[in-house]
Amino acid sequence: MEGRNDETPDRETLSLTKLLPCRELQIKLLTTLFGKRGDMTVPALFVYGHTATGKSAVINSVLKTHKLPHVLVNCVECYSSGFLYEAVLCALYTCQGSQKSDAPVRCDNMNDFVRLFRQTCVNLDLLNETVYIVLDKAERLREMDANILPAFLRLQELVDGNVCVIMLSEIVWEKFQCGTGFQEPYVVHFPDYNKDELLRILMRSAPAEFSEDLYQMYLSLVLSVFHIVCRNLSELQHLAAINFKKYIEPIKNGEATESDNRKLWKNFEPHLKKALQTVYLREVSSTQWERMLEESDMGKMITQQGLSSRTHVELPYYSKYLLIAAYLASYNPARSDKKFFSKHSDKKKKPKVVRKQERTNNHVLGPKPFPLDRLMAVFYAIVEGKVAPTANIFMQITSLVSVHLLAQVAGDDQIDVPKYKCLVSFDFIKSVARTVNFDVVRYLYDFV
Amino acid sequence: MMTKKGKKNKVATSESVSFVEDTNELRSLGKTVRDLSNISIISLCQSVLKQQLTKGLPTQRHTNNEPLSVQGFDQEYRQLLDLVRRTATSGESNSVLVIGPRGSGKTTVMKNVIAKLWSDEQIQENLLQVHLNGLLQTDDRIALTEITRQLKLENTLDDKVFGSFSETLQFLLEALKSGDQSSKPILFILDEFDLFTHHKNQTLLYNLFDVAQSAQAPVCVIGITCRLDVVELLEKRVKSRFSHRQIHLFNNQTFQDYVIIFKNLLTLDTQFPDQTYASQWNRHVERISRDPTVLDLLQQHFTYTKDVRALQQLLMYPVCQLCDSSPTLSVSDFVESRKLITMDSKSAMLHGVSILELCLIIAMKHMTEIYEGEPFNFEMVYSEYSKFAQRKSSMQVFEKAVVLKAFEHLIHLELVKTVDGAGSRVQKEYRLMQMLVHETQIMEALQKYPQCPTDVRQWAASSLAS
């Protein structure tokens, strides 16, 4: 290995490494594996690695710069096997730049695919060259017919030609194995970028009007906040792009100069922290965020538009009580109902201390199902005033189910006592209870 | 084409002096030939070797001398050859199953048999072949059209087959029935035989075996499969028509055989245009095969699998590294290749997760240890994580939504999976999960993790931290 590093790589490889930094080893491995045009190569290549580690980019640009006949297909687009076959066959025509035959390609099974593929290769004069089929998001192949994955893996043998199938995925190869097994592909791993490499790649999008040092400082600040949480290059790129304007604001206003790192950081840090909670989670969209950055009082805007907007739903009065009752029934054990809701219970009796320790927290285990009777009993215990059990009340229960605030878990109709589960979060129910001035925490077993 | 530099290669320490001699000799040889033709002899050698590593060795080398016996299937080969020859010459109908694990050389033996038969001109004229593959012919309709297409029967025209399923079946059966011992024999080879048993009613298998049983056109049905229990998959009526002749091909070669296969895969044969180069190269391969590092490597690979395909994969990388400036196989390339192949993929993926995700994985590891493999949900993981983050670490405590996003990323990578596939009924925080990473993998990944905070590492080591 060492001996070969001092050899001058050819022009194409050089331009590739310039285009795709930090991927020299992978590019070298792939180019040597592909070899010369006429050479046989491995029948199947499985490339895996995290999101945005340059899997598609490296493969595509290696194939493109060496001008190898190749076909790119995304398996997400091909939701049925027929589409997959037809996409490969059609792309084979277009990749050679030749006119497609007039009749549309029809192919709905593997047998026809192999036959037509061989025919196409003969037609296009590709017999002496390796044809590459790149299947992006290959994990989807597992959900298709069981014969597709093994057949693609041994396509070289089935077609009896020079074909290499390249599969790209984020999932490790072991998860693909099933049935009686198949011809194992050559597995190539694309490792993640480390912090320095990320910095180097992000530096490529440095703006021209500012010095490189400034942008590098900015990037290292962004990375210091986000790198613990997120290693996805495209996410970081996006975050770096939309927050830069805020960072240079003091410079534009004349409050600071480019070398005032401390001042810039002090101005910028709270925004980054806020971005983690909002833009990173897509609570606010990027355009909203950019608009907010221009206005000064962004903190208020976020609390109005961001997080709270999701936990705020306008409901009818009785629906609110029904939802609260459902929440209480879901998260409280049935034996505690008497204590909480019975009007005549003597308050002197207190739960024993020993029992309190052994009980498990329902807010960790999740909601329990409850019958309709219990829901109505709790509802009548907490609602103020007299409410008749009209059709309207029962209608509201089913409509709560239809908006997925409740879920029906057993019993198909209203008559044989259906069971329900409450699907809302604690924060949500607190805000609902606040609107009707009901202290929900006082009634919850976990918090008493 | 490729630039050639006069600079002398640095040679890895494990290589002996003889390799340096090899390098110089092979290079000088390569140079003289390169001047004559414009394609370099080394790249020619490389493409021949690549061919051998993907397609297997050329068949004629098996038939006339030693390598076949190395594979150890001499007897099976003769048995199969005899069987097919009897069908081809004396009009006998046969059926046989060839069973062996993946990569044990079932197809290669079959190919050798056909190549041997093909050398006989009379048989070549007489015998018809039909190749079917369970991966391609996924139901009987496709299989029937494929048979008619390969037999070039009269209802085909330019590769197109006419008629519906029942018509084709009837037509085919009539054609087969009308024949007798004197008509042309047909050799049916069913690759991935076990997949044919999943067809509806096993109609195709029933009809093929039925023809083989009764005095109709002579056929020889050869099923190739890797399932040992394949006979149990057959229906009773199909099973009773099958001759129960089975040929087992197991990888039972010894390590010595394995090394010979290794050498065979890398040697250039007598067909190579430049014989002086070829003999020089073969001597070099011989020397490589005696190198202790390479032998040790092969031994490791051998204990892992005897599959020849795995060996071919191992050799692919060193062969690919051949070029004008390094015309020899270097030992370090073999080491590198083995390292690439045996990499633990899950640890490699764990290496790339963020620190927050790593913390979640450690929390899940603790949960599975404490509750002995009971499934857990996000809330439990979050409370475990926040216990750590609040009390023990200097790390900032992230809010729930950020942690949930990290958790979902782990689900997406399939390091964690839901216990019951359904999900819409339960909130995602309460969905029951199971971890799919072993704790040794986690610990191994932690060792290699770049800039892992010390407190996280300590937390991972102490499982009973609460």
CSV table of N, CA and C in Angstrom, one decimal, chain A residues 1 3-4 6-8 29 32-36 39-42 48-51 109-111 114-115 142 147 150-151 154 156 158 170-172 174-175 180-186 189 192 227-231 235 273 276-277 280-281 331 363-367 407-409 422-425, chain B residues 1 3 5 7 9-10 43 47 50-51 54-55 102 107 133 135-138 142 146 149 159 192 194 226-227 309 313 316-317 320-321 323 325-326 328 330 332-333 340 343 345-346 348-349 351-356 377 379-380 396 398-399 401-402 405 409 412-414 425 427 430 436 449:
chain,number,residue,atom,x,y,z
A,1,MET,N,0.8,-1.2,0.0
A,1,MET,CA,0.0,0.0,0.0
A,1,MET,C,0.9,1.3,0.0
A,3,GLY,N,3.8,1.8,-0.8
A,3,GLY,CA,4.6,2.1,-2.0
A,3,GLY,C,3.8,2.8,-3.1
A,4,ARG,N,2.5,2.6,-3.0
A,4,ARG,CA,1.7,3.1,-4.1
A,4,ARG,C,1.3,4.5,-4.0
A,6,ASP,N,2.9,7.2,-3.5
A,6,ASP,CA,3.7,8.2,-4.2
A,6,ASP,C,3.6,8.2,-5.7
A,7,GLU,N,2.8,7.3,-6.2
A,7,GLU,CA,2.6,7.2,-7.6
A,7,GLU,C,1.6,8.4,-8.0
A,8,THR,N,1.9,9.0,-9.1
A,8,THR,CA,1.0,10.1,-9.5
A,8,THR,C,-0.3,9.5,-10.0
A,29,LEU,N,-10.3,3.1,-4.1
A,29,LEU,CA,-10.8,1.7,-4.0
A,29,LEU,C,-11.8,1.4,-5.2
A,32,THR,N,-10.0,1.3,-8.7
A,32,THR,CA,-9.3,0.1,-8.9
A,32,THR,C,-10.2,-1.1,-9.1
A,33,LEU,N,-11.3,-1.1,-8.3
A,33,LEU,CA,-12.2,-2.2,-8.5
A,33,LEU,C,-12.8,-2.2,-9.8
A,34,PHE,N,-13.2,-1.0,-10.3
A,34,PHE,CA,-13.8,-1.0,-11.7
A,34,PHE,C,-12.8,-1.3,-12.8
A,35,GLY,N,-11.6,-0.8,-12.6
A,35,GLY,CA,-10.5,-1.2,-13.5
A,35,GLY,C,-10.8,-0.6,-14.9
A,36,LYS,N,-10.2,-1.3,-15.9
A,36,LYS,CA,-10.4,-0.9,-17.3
A,36,LYS,C,-11.8,-1.2,-17.8
A,39,ASP,N,-12.6,-5.0,-18.4
A,39,ASP,CA,-12.3,-6.0,-17.4
A,39,ASP,C,-13.6,-6.4,-16.7
A,40,MET,N,-13.5,-7.7,-16.3
A,40,MET,CA,-14.6,-8.1,-15.4
A,40,MET,C,-14.5,-7.5,-14.1
A,41,THR,N,-15.6,-7.2,-13.4
A,41,THR,CA,-15.5,-6.7,-12.0
A,41,THR,C,-16.4,-7.5,-11.1
A,42,VAL,N,-16.4,-7.1,-9.9
A,42,VAL,CA,-17.2,-7.9,-8.9
A,42,VAL,C,-18.7,-7.9,-9.4
A,48,TYR,N,-22.4,1.0,2.0
A,48,TYR,CA,-23.2,1.5,3.1
A,48,TYR,C,-22.4,2.6,3.9
A,49,GLY,N,-23.2,3.4,4.5
A,49,GLY,CA,-22.6,4.5,5.3
A,49,GLY,C,-23.8,5.4,5.8
A,50,HIS,N,-23.5,6.3,6.6
A,50,HIS,CA,-24.5,7.2,7.2
A,50,HIS,C,-25.1,8.1,6.1
A,51,THR,N,-26.1,8.8,6.4
A,51,THR,CA,-26.7,9.8,5.5
A,51,THR,C,-25.7,10.8,5.2
A,109,ASN,N,-41.6,-9.0,-15.4
A,109,ASN,CA,-41.0,-10.0,-14.5
A,109,ASN,C,-39.5,-10.1,-14.7
A,110,MET,N,-38.9,-10.8,-13.8
A,110,MET,CA,-37.4,-10.9,-13.8
A,110,MET,C,-37.0,-11.6,-15.1
A,111,ASN,N,-37.7,-12.6,-15.5
A,111,ASN,CA,-37.3,-13.4,-16.7
A,111,ASN,C,-37.2,-12.5,-17.9
A,114,VAL,N,-34.2,-10.0,-17.6
A,114,VAL,CA,-32.9,-10.6,-18.0
A,114,VAL,C,-32.7,-10.7,-19.5
A,115,ARG,N,-33.8,-11.2,-20.1
A,115,ARG,CA,-33.8,-11.4,-21.6
A,115,ARG,C,-33.6,-10.1,-22.3
A,142,ARG,N,-35.8,-5.0,-0.2
A,142,ARG,CA,-36.2,-6.1,0.6
A,142,ARG,C,-37.7,-6.2,0.7
A,147,ASN,N,-37.6,-12.5,-5.0
A,147,ASN,CA,-36.6,-13.0,-5.9
A,147,ASN,C,-35.7,-11.8,-6.5
A,150,PRO,N,-31.9,-11.4,-4.6
A,150,PRO,CA,-30.9,-12.4,-5.0
A,150,PRO,C,-30.6,-12.4,-6.5
A,151,ALA,N,-31.7,-12.1,-7.3
A,151,ALA,CA,-31.4,-12.1,-8.8
A,151,ALA,C,-30.5,-10.9,-9.2
A,154,ARG,N,-26.9,-11.8,-8.5
A,154,ARG,CA,-26.1,-12.6,-9.4
A,154,ARG,C,-26.5,-12.3,-10.9
A,156,GLN,N,-24.8,-10.9,-13.0
A,156,GLN,CA,-23.7,-11.1,-13.9
A,156,GLN,C,-23.8,-12.6,-14.5
A,158,LEU,N,-26.6,-14.5,-14.4
A,158,LEU,CA,-27.8,-14.7,-15.2
A,158,LEU,C,-27.8,-14.1,-16.6
A,170,GLU,N,-28.2,2.8,3.7
A,170,GLU,CA,-27.8,3.3,5.1
A,170,GLU,C,-27.8,2.2,6.1
A,171,ILE,N,-28.3,1.0,5.6
A,171,ILE,CA,-28.5,-0.1,6.5
A,171,ILE,C,-27.5,-1.1,6.3
A,172,VAL,N,-27.0,-1.8,7.3
A,172,VAL,CA,-25.9,-2.7,7.2
A,172,VAL,C,-26.3,-3.9,6.4
A,174,GLU,N,-26.0,-7.1,6.9
A,174,GLU,CA,-26.6,-8.3,7.6
A,174,GLU,C,-28.2,-8.2,7.6
A,175,LYS,N,-28.7,-7.0,7.5
A,175,LYS,CA,-30.2,-6.9,7.5
A,175,LYS,C,-30.8,-7.3,6.2
A,180,THR,N,-32.6,-18.6,1.8
A,180,THR,CA,-31.5,-19.6,1.7
A,180,THR,C,-30.2,-18.9,1.4
A,181,GLY,N,-30.2,-17.6,1.5
A,181,GLY,CA,-29.0,-16.8,1.3
A,181,GLY,C,-28.8,-16.6,-0.2
A,182,PHE,N,-27.7,-15.8,-0.5
A,182,PHE,CA,-27.4,-15.5,-1.9
A,182,PHE,C,-26.0,-15.2,-2.0
A,183,GLN,N,-25.6,-15.0,-3.3
A,183,GLN,CA,-24.3,-14.6,-3.6
A,183,GLN,C,-23.9,-13.3,-2.9
A,184,GLU,N,-22.9,-13.4,-2.0
A,184,GLU,CA,-22.6,-12.2,-1.2
A,184,GLU,C,-21.9,-11.1,-2.1
A,185,PRO,N,-22.3,-9.9,-1.9
A,185,PRO,CA,-21.7,-8.8,-2.7
A,185,PRO,C,-20.4,-8.4,-2.0
A,186,TYR,N,-19.7,-7.6,-2.7
A,186,TYR,CA,-18.4,-7.0,-2.1
A,186,TYR,C,-18.9,-5.8,-1.3
A,189,HIS,N,-17.5,0.1,2.9
A,189,HIS,CA,-18.1,1.1,3.9
A,189,HIS,C,-17.6,2.5,3.6
A,192,ASP,N,-17.9,7.9,8.4
A,192,ASP,CA,-18.5,9.2,8.6
A,192,ASP,C,-17.3,10.2,8.6
A,227,HIS,N,-22.7,19.7,16.7
A,227,HIS,CA,-22.1,18.4,16.4
A,227,HIS,C,-22.4,17.3,17.4
A,228,ILE,N,-22.7,17.7,18.6
A,228,ILE,CA,-23.1,16.7,19.6
A,228,ILE,C,-24.4,16.0,19.2
A,229,VAL,N,-25.3,16.8,18.6
A,229,VAL,CA,-26.6,16.2,18.3
A,229,VAL,C,-26.7,15.6,16.9
A,230,CYS,N,-26.0,16.2,16.0
A,230,CYS,CA,-26.2,15.9,14.6
A,230,CYS,C,-24.9,15.8,13.8
A,231,ARG,N,-24.7,14.7,13.1
A,231,ARG,CA,-23.5,14.6,12.2
A,231,ARG,C,-23.9,14.6,10.8
A,235,GLU,N,-27.7,18.5,6.9
A,235,GLU,CA,-28.4,19.3,7.9
A,235,GLU,C,-27.5,20.4,8.4
A,273,LYS,N,-28.8,28.4,20.1
A,273,LYS,CA,-29.5,27.5,21.0
A,273,LYS,C,-30.9,27.4,20.7
A,276,LEU,N,-31.6,25.2,17.6
A,276,LEU,CA,-31.6,23.8,17.9
A,276,LEU,C,-33.0,23.3,18.3
A,277,GLN,N,-33.8,24.2,19.0
A,277,GLN,CA,-35.1,23.8,19.4
A,277,GLN,C,-36.2,24.1,18.3
A,280,TYR,N,-34.0,23.2,13.8
A,280,TYR,CA,-33.5,21.8,13.7
A,280,TYR,C,-34.7,20.8,13.7
A,281,LEU,N,-35.7,21.1,14.6
A,281,LEU,CA,-36.8,20.2,14.7
A,281,LEU,C,-37.9,20.5,13.7
A,331,TYR,N,-54.3,7.2,32.5
A,331,TYR,CA,-53.0,7.2,33.3
A,331,TYR,C,-53.2,6.9,34.7
A,363,HIS,N,-46.7,7.4,33.4
A,363,HIS,CA,-46.3,8.4,32.4
A,363,HIS,C,-45.0,7.9,31.7
A,364,VAL,N,-44.5,6.8,32.2
A,364,VAL,CA,-43.3,6.2,31.5
A,364,VAL,C,-43.8,5.0,30.7
A,365,LEU,N,-44.7,4.2,31.3
A,365,LEU,CA,-45.2,3.0,30.6
A,365,LEU,C,-46.1,3.3,29.5
A,366,GLY,N,-46.8,4.4,29.5
A,366,GLY,CA,-47.8,4.7,28.5
A,366,GLY,C,-49.2,4.5,28.9
A,367,PRO,N,-50.2,5.0,28.1
A,367,PRO,CA,-51.6,4.9,28.5
A,367,PRO,C,-52.1,3.5,28.5
A,407,ALA,N,-57.9,6.7,20.9
A,407,ALA,CA,-57.9,5.5,20.0
A,407,ALA,C,-58.8,4.4,20.5
A,408,GLN,N,-59.5,3.8,19.7
A,408,GLN,CA,-60.4,2.7,20.1
A,408,GLN,C,-59.5,1.4,20.0
A,409,VAL,N,-59.4,0.7,21.1
A,409,VAL,CA,-58.5,-0.5,21.1
A,409,VAL,C,-59.3,-1.8,21.1
A,422,CYS,N,-56.1,7.0,25.5
A,422,CYS,CA,-55.9,8.5,25.3
A,422,CYS,C,-54.5,8.7,24.6
A,423,LEU,N,-54.4,9.4,23.5
A,423,LEU,CA,-53.2,9.5,22.8
A,423,LEU,C,-52.5,10.9,22.9
A,424,VAL,N,-52.9,11.7,23.9
A,424,VAL,CA,-52.3,13.0,23.9
A,424,VAL,C,-51.2,13.1,25.0
A,425,SER,N,-50.3,14.1,24.8
A,425,SER,CA,-49.2,14.2,25.7
A,425,SER,C,-49.6,15.0,27.0
B,1,MET,N,-1.1,5.2,-21.9
B,1,MET,CA,-2.2,4.8,-20.9
B,1,MET,C,-1.8,5.2,-19.5
B,3,THR,N,0.8,5.9,-16.6
B,3,THR,CA,2.2,6.5,-16.5
B,3,THR,C,3.0,5.5,-15.7
B,5,LYS,N,6.5,5.1,-13.6
B,5,LYS,CA,7.6,5.9,-12.9
B,5,LYS,C,8.8,5.1,-12.6
B,7,LYS,N,10.7,5.5,-10.2
B,7,LYS,CA,10.9,5.5,-8.8
B,7,LYS,C,10.7,4.1,-8.2
B,9,ASN,N,9.8,1.1,-5.7
B,9,ASN,CA,8.8,1.0,-4.7
B,9,ASN,C,9.3,0.8,-3.4
B,10,LYS,N,8.7,1.4,-2.4
B,10,LYS,CA,9.0,1.0,-1.0
B,10,LYS,C,8.3,-0.3,-0.8
B,43,SER,N,-1.5,-5.1,-17.3
B,43,SER,CA,-3.0,-4.9,-17.2
B,43,SER,C,-3.7,-6.1,-17.9
B,47,SER,N,-6.5,-8.4,-16.2
B,47,SER,CA,-7.9,-8.7,-16.6
B,47,SER,C,-8.1,-10.2,-16.7
B,50,LYS,N,-8.8,-11.1,-13.2
B,50,LYS,CA,-10.1,-10.7,-12.7
B,50,LYS,C,-11.2,-11.6,-13.3
B,51,GLN,N,-11.0,-12.0,-14.5
B,51,GLN,CA,-11.9,-13.0,-15.2
B,51,GLN,C,-12.0,-14.2,-14.3
B,54,THR,N,-14.0,-13.8,-11.1
B,54,THR,CA,-15.4,-13.6,-11.1
B,54,THR,C,-16.1,-14.7,-11.7
B,55,LYS,N,-15.6,-15.2,-12.9
B,55,LYS,CA,-16.3,-16.3,-13.6
B,55,LYS,C,-15.8,-17.7,-13.1
B,102,ARG,N,-24.2,-22.9,-0.5
B,102,ARG,CA,-23.8,-21.9,-1.4
B,102,ARG,C,-22.3,-21.8,-1.7
B,107,THR,N,-22.9,-25.4,-9.6
B,107,THR,CA,-23.0,-24.9,-11.0
B,107,THR,C,-21.8,-25.2,-11.8
B,133,ASN,N,-34.3,-21.1,-14.0
B,133,ASN,CA,-33.7,-20.6,-12.7
B,133,ASN,C,-34.9,-20.2,-11.8
B,135,LEU,N,-35.1,-18.1,-9.6
B,135,LEU,CA,-35.2,-16.7,-9.4
B,135,LEU,C,-35.9,-16.0,-10.6
B,136,LEU,N,-35.7,-16.5,-11.8
B,136,LEU,CA,-36.3,-15.8,-12.9
B,136,LEU,C,-37.7,-16.3,-13.2
B,137,GLN,N,-37.9,-17.6,-13.2
B,137,GLN,CA,-39.2,-18.2,-13.6
B,137,GLN,C,-39.9,-18.3,-12.2
B,138,THR,N,-40.6,-17.3,-11.8
B,138,THR,CA,-41.2,-17.3,-10.5
B,138,THR,C,-42.6,-18.0,-10.5
B,142,ILE,N,-44.5,-18.4,-16.6
B,142,ILE,CA,-43.3,-17.9,-17.1
B,142,ILE,C,-42.3,-19.0,-17.5
B,146,GLU,N,-40.8,-19.9,-21.1
B,146,GLU,CA,-39.4,-20.0,-21.3
B,146,GLU,C,-38.9,-21.3,-21.9
B,149,ARG,N,-39.7,-21.3,-25.5
B,149,ARG,CA,-38.7,-20.4,-26.2
B,149,ARG,C,-37.4,-21.1,-26.3
B,159,ASP,N,-38.6,-15.2,-30.6
B,159,ASP,CA,-38.6,-15.0,-29.1
B,159,ASP,C,-39.9,-14.7,-28.5
B,192,GLU,N,-31.8,-23.3,-8.5
B,192,GLU,CA,-32.7,-22.9,-7.4
B,192,GLU,C,-33.9,-23.7,-7.3
B,194,ASP,N,-35.4,-25.3,-5.1
B,194,ASP,CA,-36.4,-25.2,-4.0
B,194,ASP,C,-37.4,-24.1,-4.2
B,226,CYS,N,-29.7,-25.5,-2.7
B,226,CYS,CA,-28.8,-25.5,-1.5
B,226,CYS,C,-29.6,-25.9,-0.2
B,227,ARG,N,-30.8,-26.4,-0.4
B,227,ARG,CA,-31.6,-26.8,0.8
B,227,ARG,C,-31.5,-28.3,0.9
B,309,ARG,N,-16.1,-18.7,-3.1
B,309,ARG,CA,-16.4,-17.4,-3.5
B,309,ARG,C,-15.9,-16.4,-2.5
B,313,GLN,N,-13.4,-13.3,-3.3
B,313,GLN,CA,-13.6,-11.9,-2.9
B,313,GLN,C,-12.3,-11.3,-2.2
B,316,MET,N,-9.7,-10.3,-4.7
B,316,MET,CA,-10.1,-9.3,-5.7
B,316,MET,C,-9.3,-8.0,-5.4
B,317,TYR,N,-9.2,-7.6,-4.2
B,317,TYR,CA,-8.5,-6.3,-3.9
B,317,TYR,C,-7.0,-6.3,-4.3
B,320,CYS,N,-6.7,-6.1,-8.0
B,320,CYS,CA,-7.1,-4.8,-8.5
B,320,CYS,C,-5.9,-3.8,-8.3
B,321,GLN,N,-5.1,-4.0,-7.3
B,321,GLN,CA,-4.0,-3.0,-7.0
B,321,GLN,C,-2.8,-3.1,-8.0
B,323,CYS,N,-0.6,-2.6,-10.9
B,323,CYS,CA,-0.4,-1.6,-12.0
B,323,CYS,C,1.0,-1.5,-12.4
B,325,SER,N,3.4,0.5,-11.9
B,325,SER,CA,4.4,0.8,-10.9
B,325,SER,C,4.5,-0.2,-9.8
B,326,SER,N,3.5,-1.1,-9.7
B,326,SER,CA,3.7,-2.2,-8.7
B,326,SER,C,3.2,-3.5,-9.4
B,328,THR,N,3.7,-6.5,-8.8
B,328,THR,CA,3.6,-7.8,-8.0
B,328,THR,C,2.5,-7.7,-7.0
B,330,SER,N,1.4,-7.7,-3.4
B,330,SER,CA,2.1,-7.4,-2.2
B,330,SER,C,1.3,-8.0,-1.0
B,332,SER,N,1.0,-6.8,2.0
B,332,SER,CA,0.2,-5.9,2.7
B,332,SER,C,-1.2,-5.7,2.1
B,333,ASP,N,-1.3,-5.9,0.8
B,333,ASP,CA,-2.6,-5.8,0.1
B,333,ASP,C,-3.5,-6.9,0.6
B,340,LEU,N,-10.7,-5.2,5.1
B,340,LEU,CA,-11.9,-4.6,4.5
B,340,LEU,C,-13.1,-5.5,4.6
B,343,MET,N,-14.6,-6.4,8.3
B,343,MET,CA,-15.0,-5.2,9.2
B,343,MET,C,-16.4,-5.5,9.7
B,345,SER,N,-19.8,-4.4,10.5
B,345,SER,CA,-20.5,-3.3,10.0
B,345,SER,C,-21.3,-2.5,11.0
B,346,LYS,N,-21.8,-3.2,12.0
B,346,LYS,CA,-22.6,-2.4,13.0
B,346,LYS,C,-21.7,-1.5,13.9
B,348,ALA,N,-19.0,-0.2,12.8
B,348,ALA,CA,-18.7,0.8,11.9
B,348,ALA,C,-19.8,1.9,11.8
B,349,MET,N,-21.0,1.4,11.8
B,349,MET,CA,-22.1,2.4,11.8
B,349,MET,C,-22.2,3.1,13.1
B,351,HIS,N,-19.8,4.0,14.9
B,351,HIS,CA,-18.7,5.0,14.9
B,351,HIS,C,-19.2,6.3,14.4
B,352,GLY,N,-20.2,6.3,13.6
B,352,GLY,CA,-20.7,7.5,12.9
B,352,GLY,C,-21.9,8.2,13.6
B,353,VAL,N,-22.4,7.7,14.7
B,353,VAL,CA,-23.5,8.3,15.3
B,353,VAL,C,-23.0,9.5,16.2
B,354,SER,N,-23.9,10.4,16.4
B,354,SER,CA,-23.5,11.6,17.2
B,354,SER,C,-23.5,11.2,18.7
B,355,ILE,N,-22.9,12.1,19.5
B,355,ILE,CA,-22.7,11.8,20.9
B,355,ILE,C,-24.1,11.6,21.7
B,356,LEU,N,-25.1,12.4,21.3
B,356,LEU,CA,-26.4,12.2,21.9
B,356,LEU,C,-26.9,10.8,21.6
B,377,ASN,N,-39.6,1.5,26.0
B,377,ASN,CA,-40.1,2.6,25.1
B,377,ASN,C,-39.2,3.8,25.3
B,379,GLU,N,-39.8,6.8,26.5
B,379,GLU,CA,-39.9,7.5,27.8
B,379,GLU,C,-38.9,6.9,28.8
B,380,MET,N,-38.8,5.6,28.8
B,380,MET,CA,-37.9,5.0,29.7
B,380,MET,C,-36.4,5.3,29.3
B,396,GLN,N,-24.6,19.2,28.3
B,396,GLN,CA,-25.9,19.9,28.4
B,396,GLN,C,-27.1,18.9,28.2
B,398,PHE,N,-30.4,17.9,26.8
B,398,PHE,CA,-31.3,18.4,25.6
B,398,PHE,C,-32.7,18.1,25.9
B,399,GLU,N,-33.5,18.9,25.3
B,399,GLU,CA,-35.0,18.7,25.5
B,399,GLU,C,-35.5,17.5,24.8
B,401,ALA,N,-37.8,16.8,22.5
B,401,ALA,CA,-38.0,16.7,21.1
B,401,ALA,C,-36.7,16.4,20.4
B,402,VAL,N,-35.6,17.0,20.8
B,402,VAL,CA,-34.3,16.8,20.2
B,402,VAL,C,-33.8,15.4,20.4
B,405,LYS,N,-35.7,13.1,18.2
B,405,LYS,CA,-35.2,13.1,16.8
B,405,LYS,C,-34.0,12.1,16.7
B,409,HIS,N,-33.7,8.6,14.5
B,409,HIS,CA,-32.6,8.3,13.6
B,409,HIS,C,-32.0,6.9,13.8
B,412,HIS,N,-34.3,4.5,12.3
B,412,HIS,CA,-34.1,4.5,10.8
B,412,HIS,C,-32.9,3.7,10.4
B,413,LEU,N,-31.9,3.7,11.3
B,413,LEU,CA,-30.7,2.9,10.9
B,413,LEU,C,-30.9,1.5,11.3
B,414,GLU,N,-32.0,1.1,11.8
B,414,GLU,CA,-32.4,-0.2,12.3
B,414,GLU,C,-31.4,-0.8,13.3
B,425,ARG,N,-51.6,3.0,16.5
B,425,ARG,CA,-52.4,3.0,17.7
B,425,ARG,C,-51.8,3.6,18.9
B,427,GLN,N,-48.8,6.2,20.7
B,427,GLN,CA,-47.9,7.3,20.4
B,427,GLN,C,-46.5,6.8,20.3
B,430,TYR,N,-44.4,5.8,23.3
B,430,TYR,CA,-44.7,4.6,24.1
B,430,TYR,C,-44.6,3.3,23.3
B,436,LEU,N,-31.0,-3.9,18.7
B,436,LEU,CA,-30.5,-4.9,17.8
B,436,LEU,C,-28.9,-4.9,17.8
B,449,TYR,N,-14.4,5.3,19.3
B,449,TYR,CA,-15.2,6.5,19.1
B,449,TYR,C,-14.3,7.7,19.2
